[in-house]
């Protein structure tokens, strides 16, 4: 099966005992129309390389996830979303067409108009329908490489919902960090950020990446109850009480973790699990509260817990994860069975709310849960290339 840049957290990009097709060699740009913003490139090109080429010319990718080290093929296969989902939807909406190469040697051009059934199966199709060799994307115009951002802390979960609702019309990008250690009245407190593309401020200096790095894997996880409480307390209290405006370059603002190479090493030799779910609107408020309650009670959780409202724009893929509702994402240091049991307890809340867990960030959900979250799996199965499989797919089909 194809592998992009391996930035998925679980086993959608793994195939134990099988053969991986490393798509990173497909790294050529094919055409770019500077008048229309239509870009065609091979599927192993990184989103970061596209931004380096296009931002100086006044164009930007309409949707970017929280890291720029993702290939076009990977972005299509997981139909990735960004901080602007409420305004623009997910990645697949900006894919004009692509070529799908099947293991029998046949090639199909797929677009919303041509081979539309293959298009909707492949967007969000977890790399199982064939190899995407190239894709054509519609970029969007921007005034520059910067963001006009505003940040403030909020004291409780209800404030997050209010801030999101008030910001969605005027701000294309919104996201919140949430203190997953807070309990009681402070449950769901966090820091809310919103922003729009802007031109370079007059004070902007030429930027050089600081290039921090976790030099070694420590013998134990640096993320434990003590460090978690200390970091979260400090991060919350250092944030301004009222909205504070600041210009930020797109790289640190959209891709904060890309500034620390090998950040995953801080979890020590046992690593970590990421968990991202979405809860639809009627149940979102109570459901997120229940999730945060269960996480805080467990004493687990991460420095980087993210809350975001997805919008109503329909995703293009049969198995696309983004749908209207509230999404929560966070990491858990791997403490063995206790961690897996906690994630099973979170699944109970997600399933009861009619939500879903994101396959790109999953390494453990059961087949029963997956099939409940993604009822279109049956229809999707008919498009799977007979020579393709993945650890993820074998697991969730059990
Ligand atoms: C720090 C960080 C932040 C993230 N933030 C977000 C976020 O905000 N939003 C979000 O949606 N995701 C996010 N992600 C997840 C990431 O965007 C996705 O997992 C993405 O799909 C990874 O792309 P990749 O190129 O690394 O592909 P891989 O992880 O290698 O593969 C992902 C899938 O794509 C398939 N694939 C890859 N190339 C091809 C190809 N040429 N043809 C067919 N199939 C192919 C693989 O088979 C696999 O199923 C984040 C990940 C990290 C590490």
Coordinates of C-alpha atoms and ligand atoms in Angstrom, one line a residue:
X1 CA 0.0 0.0 0.0
X2 CA 1.1 3.7 -0.5
X3 CA 2.9 5.6 2.2
X4 CA 3.3 9.3 2.2
X5 CA 5.5 11.0 4.8
X6 CA 4.4 8.8 7.7
X7 CA 2.8 11.7 9.6
X8 CA -0.3 9.7 10.5
X9 CA -0.2 8.7 14.1
X10 CA -1.4 5.2 13.8
X11 CA -1.4 2.3 11.3
X12 CA -3.3 3.8 8.3
X13 CA 0.2 4.1 6.8
X14 CA 1.6 0.8 8.0
X15 CA 1.2 -2.7 6.5
X16 CA 2.9 -5.2 8.7
X17 CA 4.2 -8.1 6.5
X18 CA 3.1 -6.3 3.3
X19 CA 4.9 -4.0 0.9
X20 CA 4.9 -0.2 1.3
X21 CA 5.0 2.0 -1.8
X22 CA 7.1 5.0 -0.7
X23 CA 5.3 7.8 -2.6
X24 CA 7.9 10.5 -1.5
X25 CA 9.8 9.9 -4.8
X26 CA 6.8 11.4 -6.7
X27 CA 8.1 14.9 -5.8
X28 CA 7.9 16.9 -9.0
X29 CA 5.8 20.0 -9.7
X30 CA 4.1 19.7 -13.1
X31 CA 2.3 23.0 -13.7
X32 CA 1.3 26.2 -11.9
X33 CA -0.9 28.9 -13.4
X34 CA -0.2 32.1 -11.5
X35 CA -3.3 33.7 -12.8
X36 CA -5.8 31.1 -11.7
X37 CA -3.9 29.5 -8.8
X38 CA -4.3 26.0 -10.3
X39 CA -1.4 23.8 -9.3
X40 CA -0.6 20.3 -10.6
X41 CA 2.1 18.2 -8.9
X42 CA 3.0 14.6 -8.1
X43 CA 1.5 13.1 -5.0
X44 CA 4.7 12.9 -2.9
X45 CA 5.2 16.7 -2.9
X46 CA 5.0 18.1 0.6
X47 CA 2.5 20.8 1.5
X48 CA 5.4 22.8 2.9
X49 CA 7.1 22.7 -0.5
X50 CA 3.9 24.0 -2.2
X51 CA 3.8 26.9 0.3
X52 CA 7.4 27.8 -0.3
X53 CA 6.7 28.0 -4.0
X54 CA 3.3 29.7 -3.9
X55 CA 3.2 32.1 -0.9
X56 CA 5.8 34.5 -2.5
X57 CA 3.5 34.6 -5.5
X58 CA 0.4 35.4 -3.4
X59 CA -1.2 32.0 -3.3
X60 CA -1.9 29.6 -0.3
X61 CA -3.2 26.1 0.2
X62 CA -6.9 26.5 1.2
X63 CA -6.6 23.8 3.8
X64 CA -3.5 22.8 5.8
X65 CA -3.3 20.4 8.8
X66 CA -1.1 21.2 11.9
X67 CA 2.1 20.1 10.2
X68 CA 3.4 21.0 6.8
X69 CA 5.4 17.8 6.5
X70 CA 2.5 16.0 4.8
X71 CA 2.3 14.8 1.2
X72 CA -0.5 15.6 -1.2
X73 CA -1.3 11.9 -1.4
X74 CA -1.5 11.7 2.4
X75 CA -3.7 14.9 2.6
X76 CA -6.1 13.4 0.1
X77 CA -6.2 9.9 1.6
X78 CA -7.2 11.3 5.0
X79 CA -9.1 14.3 3.6
X80 CA -7.3 16.5 6.2
X81 CA -8.8 19.5 7.9
X82 CA -7.3 22.7 9.3
X83 CA -8.1 25.6 11.7
X84 CA -10.4 27.1 9.0
X85 CA -12.7 24.1 8.6
X86 CA -15.8 26.1 9.6
X87 CA -15.1 28.5 6.7
X88 CA -13.7 26.3 3.9
X89 CA -14.3 22.6 4.7
X90 CA -11.7 19.9 4.2
X91 CA -8.9 19.3 1.8
X92 CA -10.8 17.2 -0.8
X93 CA -13.0 20.2 -1.7
X94 CA -10.0 21.8 -3.4
X95 CA -8.8 18.8 -5.3
X96 CA -9.8 19.4 -8.9
X97 CA -8.7 16.0 -10.1
X98 CA -6.0 13.3 -9.7
X99 CA -4.8 10.2 -11.3
X100 CA -5.4 6.8 -9.6
X101 CA -3.1 3.9 -10.5
X102 CA -4.5 0.5 -9.6
X103 CA -2.4 -2.7 -9.1
X104 CA -3.7 -4.1 -12.4
X105 CA -1.9 -1.2 -14.2
X106 CA -5.1 0.7 -15.0
X107 CA -5.1 4.5 -14.6
X108 CA -8.2 6.6 -13.9
X109 CA -8.5 10.4 -13.9
X110 CA -10.9 11.2 -11.1
X111 CA -12.7 14.4 -10.4
X112 CA -16.1 15.5 -9.0
X113 CA -17.3 15.2 -12.6
X114 CA -15.3 12.3 -14.1
X115 CA -15.2 8.9 -12.3
X116 CA -16.9 10.7 -9.4
X117 CA -17.5 7.5 -7.5
X118 CA -13.8 6.8 -7.5
X119 CA -13.1 10.4 -6.5
X120 CA -15.4 10.2 -3.4
X121 CA -14.0 6.8 -2.5
X122 CA -10.3 7.9 -2.7
X123 CA -10.7 11.3 -0.9
X124 CA -10.6 10.1 2.7
X125 CA -10.0 6.5 1.4
X126 CA -7.0 5.7 3.6
X127 CA -4.8 4.8 0.6
X128 CA -6.8 1.7 -0.1
X129 CA -8.3 2.5 -3.5
X130 CA -4.9 2.6 -5.4
X131 CA -1.9 4.9 -5.7
X132 CA -2.5 8.6 -6.4
X133 CA 0.3 9.6 -8.7
X134 CA -0.5 13.3 -9.2
X135 CA -3.2 15.8 -8.3
X136 CA -4.4 19.2 -9.4
X137 CA -5.4 21.6 -6.7
X138 CA -7.1 25.0 -6.6
X139 CA -5.1 27.4 -4.4
X140 CA -6.5 30.6 -2.9
X141 CA -5.2 34.1 -3.0
X142 CA -3.6 35.7 0.1
X143 CA -2.1 39.1 0.8
X144 CA 1.1 37.7 2.2
X145 CA 2.7 35.1 4.5
X146 CA 1.4 36.5 7.7
X147 CA -1.6 36.2 10.0
X148 CA -3.4 38.9 12.0
X149 CA -4.1 37.0 15.1
X150 CA -6.0 37.5 18.4
X151 CA -5.6 35.4 21.5
X152 CA -7.2 35.3 25.0
X153 CA -7.8 32.8 27.7
X154 CA -11.2 31.6 28.7
X155 CA -12.4 30.2 32.0
X156 CA -14.8 27.4 31.2
X157 CA -16.0 25.2 28.4
X158 CA -19.1 27.3 27.7
X159 CA -16.9 30.3 26.9
X160 CA -15.2 28.3 24.2
X161 CA -18.5 27.7 22.5
X162 CA -19.4 31.4 22.8
X163 CA -16.1 32.6 21.5
X164 CA -16.2 30.2 18.6
X165 CA -19.8 31.3 17.6
X166 CA -18.8 35.0 17.8
X167 CA -15.6 34.5 15.8
X168 CA -16.7 32.3 13.0
X169 CA -18.1 35.0 10.7
X170 CA -15.2 37.4 10.8
X171 CA -12.3 35.0 11.4
X172 CA -11.3 32.4 8.9
X173 CA -9.1 30.5 11.4
X174 CA -10.2 29.6 15.0
X175 CA -8.8 27.1 17.4
X176 CA -8.5 26.6 21.2
X177 CA -5.9 25.0 23.4
X178 CA -7.6 23.4 26.4
X179 CA -6.2 22.6 29.8
X180 CA -7.0 18.9 30.1
X181 CA -5.9 18.8 33.8
X182 CA -8.5 21.4 35.0
X183 CA -11.5 20.1 36.9
X184 CA -14.6 21.4 38.7
X185 CA -15.5 25.0 37.8
X186 CA -12.4 25.3 35.7
X187 CA -13.2 22.3 33.5
X188 CA -12.7 23.1 29.9
X189 CA -10.7 26.4 30.5
X190 CA -8.2 27.2 27.8
X191 CA -6.7 29.7 25.4
X192 CA -8.7 30.8 22.3
X193 CA -7.0 32.0 19.1
X194 CA -8.4 33.4 15.9
X195 CA -6.9 35.0 12.8
X196 CA -7.0 36.0 9.2
X197 CA -4.4 36.1 6.4
X198 CA -2.7 39.5 6.1
X199 CA 0.3 41.1 4.5
X200 CA 3.6 41.4 6.2
X201 CA 3.4 44.0 9.0
X202 CA 5.8 46.9 8.7
X203 CA 7.7 45.6 11.8
X204 CA 8.3 42.1 10.1
X205 CA 11.9 41.0 10.0
X206 CA 13.1 38.3 7.7
X207 CA 12.4 35.1 9.5
X208 CA 14.8 32.3 10.2
X209 CA 13.5 29.1 11.8
X210 CA 14.8 28.6 15.3
X211 CA 15.2 24.8 14.7
X212 CA 14.7 23.4 18.2
X213 CA 15.2 19.7 18.6
X214 CA 14.6 16.9 21.1
X215 CA 18.2 15.5 20.8
X216 CA 17.6 12.0 22.4
X217 CA 14.7 9.8 23.6
X218 CA 14.7 10.0 27.4
X219 CA 14.4 6.7 29.3
X220 CA 11.0 7.7 30.6
X221 CA 8.2 10.0 29.4
X222 CA 8.7 13.7 30.2
X223 CA 4.9 14.0 30.1
X224 CA 3.6 12.9 33.5
X225 CA 1.1 14.1 36.1
X226 CA 3.6 16.6 37.5
X227 CA 4.9 18.2 34.3
X228 CA 1.4 18.2 32.8
X229 CA -0.1 20.2 35.7
X230 CA 2.8 22.6 35.8
X231 CA 2.9 23.2 32.1
X232 CA -0.9 23.6 31.7
X233 CA -1.2 25.9 34.7
X234 CA 1.5 28.1 33.4
X235 CA 0.3 28.1 29.8
X236 CA -3.2 29.1 30.9
X237 CA -2.1 31.9 33.3
X238 CA 0.5 33.4 30.9
X239 CA -2.2 33.9 28.3
X240 CA -3.9 37.4 28.2
X241 CA -7.2 37.8 29.9
X242 CA -8.5 40.1 27.2
X243 CA -8.0 39.7 23.4
X244 CA -4.5 40.5 22.4
X245 CA -3.6 41.1 18.8
X246 CA -0.3 40.1 17.2
X247 CA 1.0 39.5 13.7
X248 CA 2.4 36.0 13.2
X249 CA 4.1 34.3 10.3
X250 CA 2.2 31.4 9.0
X251 CA 4.8 28.8 10.0
X252 CA 4.8 29.2 13.8
X253 CA 1.1 30.0 13.8
X254 CA -0.2 27.1 11.7
X255 CA 2.5 24.6 12.4
X256 CA 3.8 25.1 15.9
X257 CA 5.1 21.6 16.4
X258 CA 7.2 21.7 13.2
X259 CA 9.5 24.1 15.0
X260 CA 10.6 21.3 17.4
X261 CA 12.2 18.4 15.5
X262 CA 11.6 14.9 16.9
X263 CA 9.2 16.4 19.5
X264 CA 7.6 12.9 19.8
X265 CA 10.7 11.7 21.6
X266 CA 9.6 13.5 24.8
X267 CA 7.2 10.6 25.4
X268 CA 10.1 8.3 26.0
X269 CA 10.6 4.7 24.7
X270 CA 6.9 3.7 25.1
X271 CA 5.7 6.5 22.9
X272 CA 2.2 7.9 22.9
X273 CA -1.2 7.6 21.4
X274 CA -3.1 10.4 19.8
X275 CA -6.9 10.6 20.1
X276 CA -9.1 12.9 17.9
X277 CA -12.9 12.7 17.9
X278 CA -15.8 14.8 16.6
X279 CA -19.1 15.1 18.4
X280 CA -22.2 16.4 16.4
X281 CA -23.9 19.6 17.7
X282 CA -26.8 18.4 19.8
X283 CA -24.5 16.3 22.0
X284 CA -21.3 18.3 21.6
X285 CA -21.4 20.5 24.7
X286 CA -22.2 17.7 27.2
X287 CA -20.1 15.2 25.3
X288 CA -17.0 17.3 25.4
X289 CA -17.5 18.0 29.1
X290 CA -17.8 14.3 29.8
X291 CA -14.7 13.6 27.7
X292 CA -12.7 16.2 29.6
X293 CA -14.0 15.0 32.9
X294 CA -12.9 11.4 32.2
X295 CA -9.5 12.6 30.9
X296 CA -8.9 14.9 33.9
X297 CA -9.9 12.1 36.3
X298 CA -7.4 9.8 34.7
X299 CA -4.5 12.2 35.3
X300 CA -3.4 11.6 31.6
X301 CA -3.5 14.0 28.7
X302 CA -1.1 16.2 26.9
X303 CA 0.4 19.7 26.7
X304 CA -1.3 20.1 23.3
X305 CA -5.0 19.5 23.7
X306 CA -7.0 21.1 20.9
X307 CA -10.6 22.0 20.6
X308 CA -12.2 23.3 17.4
X309 CA -15.6 23.8 15.9
X310 CA -16.1 22.1 12.5
X311 CA -18.5 23.8 10.1
X312 CA -21.3 22.6 8.0
X313 CA -19.5 22.3 4.7
X314 CA -19.9 18.8 3.5
X315 CA -16.7 16.7 3.1
X316 CA -16.1 15.1 -0.3
X317 CA -15.2 11.6 0.7
X318 CA -17.2 8.5 1.7
X319 CA -15.0 8.0 4.7
X320 CA -14.1 11.6 5.4
X321 CA -13.7 12.3 9.1
X322 CA -14.8 16.0 9.3
X323 CA -18.5 16.6 9.8
X324 CA -20.4 19.4 11.6
X325 CA -19.6 19.4 15.4
X326 CA -16.9 19.9 17.9
X327 CA -13.5 18.2 17.6
X328 CA -11.1 17.4 20.4
X329 CA -7.6 16.1 19.8
X330 CA -4.9 15.2 22.3
X331 CA -2.0 12.9 23.0
X332 CA -1.7 10.4 25.8
X333 CA 1.7 9.0 27.0
X334 CA 1.5 5.3 26.5
X335 CA 1.1 3.8 30.0
X336 CA 0.0 0.4 28.7
X337 CA -3.4 -1.1 29.5
X338 CA -4.5 1.9 31.6
X339 CA -4.2 4.2 28.5
X340 CA -6.0 1.8 26.2
X341 CA -8.8 1.4 28.8
X342 CA -9.2 5.2 29.1
X343 CA -9.5 5.5 25.3
X344 CA -12.1 2.8 25.3
X345 CA -14.0 4.9 27.9
X346 CA -13.7 8.0 25.6
X347 CA -15.1 5.9 22.7
X348 CA -18.2 5.2 24.8
X349 CA -18.9 8.9 25.0
X350 CA -18.2 9.5 21.3
X351 CA -20.4 6.6 20.2
X352 CA -23.3 7.6 22.4
X353 CA -23.1 11.1 20.9
X354 CA -23.2 9.8 17.4
X355 CA -19.7 11.1 16.7
X356 CA -16.5 9.5 15.2
X357 CA -12.8 8.9 15.9
X358 CA -10.2 10.1 13.3
X359 CA -8.5 7.1 11.6
X360 CA -5.4 9.1 10.7
X361 CA -4.8 9.4 14.5
X362 CA -5.9 6.0 15.6
X363 CA -4.0 2.9 16.5
X364 CA -6.5 1.0 18.6
X365 CA -10.2 1.5 17.9
X366 CA -12.2 -1.7 17.6
X367 CA -13.8 -2.8 14.3
X368 CA -17.2 -2.5 15.9
X369 CA -16.5 1.1 16.8
X370 CA -15.1 2.0 13.4
X371 CA -18.1 0.5 11.5
X372 CA -20.4 2.4 13.8
X373 CA -18.6 5.7 13.3
X374 CA -18.3 5.2 9.5
X375 CA -21.4 3.4 8.2
X376 CA -20.3 4.1 4.6
X377 CA -17.5 1.5 5.0
X378 CA -19.6 -1.2 3.3
X379 CA -20.1 1.0 0.2
X380 CA -16.4 2.0 0.3
X381 CA -15.2 -1.7 0.4
X382 CA -16.2 -2.1 -3.2
X383 CA -13.5 0.3 -4.3
X384 CA -10.5 -1.2 -2.4
X385 CA -7.7 -2.4 -4.7
X386 CA -7.4 -6.2 -4.2
X387 CA -3.6 -5.9 -3.8
X388 CA -3.9 -3.1 -1.1
X389 CA -4.4 -3.4 2.6
X390 CA -3.1 -1.8 5.8
X391 CA -2.7 -2.6 9.5
X392 CA -5.6 -0.3 10.2
X393 CA -8.0 -1.8 7.7
X394 CA -7.3 -5.4 8.8
X395 CA -7.8 -4.4 12.4
X396 CA -11.2 -2.6 11.9
X397 CA -12.5 -5.3 9.6
X398 CA -12.1 -7.9 12.3
Ligands
LIG1 C1 2.0 17.4 14.3 C2 0.8 16.9 13.4 C3 -0.3 17.7 13.3 C4 -1.4 17.2 12.5 N1 -2.5 18.0 12.4 C5 -3.5 17.6 11.7 C6 -4.6 18.4 11.5 O1 -4.7 19.5 12.0 N2 -5.7 18.0 10.7 C7 -5.6 16.8 10.1 O2 -6.5 16.4 9.3 N3 -4.5 15.9 10.2 C8 -3.5 16.3 11.0 N4 -2.4 15.5 11.2 C9 -2.4 14.2 10.5 C10 -1.8 14.3 9.1 O3 -2.2 15.4 8.4 C11 -2.4 13.1 8.3 O4 -2.2 11.9 8.9 C12 -1.8 13.0 6.9 O5 -2.6 12.1 6.1 C13 -0.4 12.5 6.8 O6 0.1 12.6 5.5 P1 1.4 11.8 5.1 O7 1.9 12.3 3.8 O8 2.4 11.8 6.2 O9 0.9 10.3 4.8 P2 1.0 9.0 5.6 O10 0.8 9.2 7.0 O11 2.3 8.3 5.2 O12 -0.2 8.1 5.0 C14 -1.5 8.5 5.3 C15 -2.5 7.8 4.4 O13 -2.3 8.3 3.1 C16 -2.1 7.2 2.2 N5 -1.3 7.7 1.1 C17 -0.1 8.4 1.2 N6 0.3 8.7 -0.1 C18 -0.5 8.2 -1.0 C19 -0.6 8.2 -2.4 N7 0.3 8.7 -3.2 N8 -1.7 7.5 -3.0 C20 -2.6 6.9 -2.2 N9 -2.6 6.9 -0.9 C21 -1.6 7.6 -0.2 C22 -1.5 6.1 3.0 O14 -1.8 4.8 2.4 C23 -2.2 6.3 4.3 O15 -3.5 5.6 4.3 C24 -1.3 15.9 11.9 C25 -0.2 15.1 12.1 C26 0.9 15.6 12.8 C27 2.1 14.7 13.0

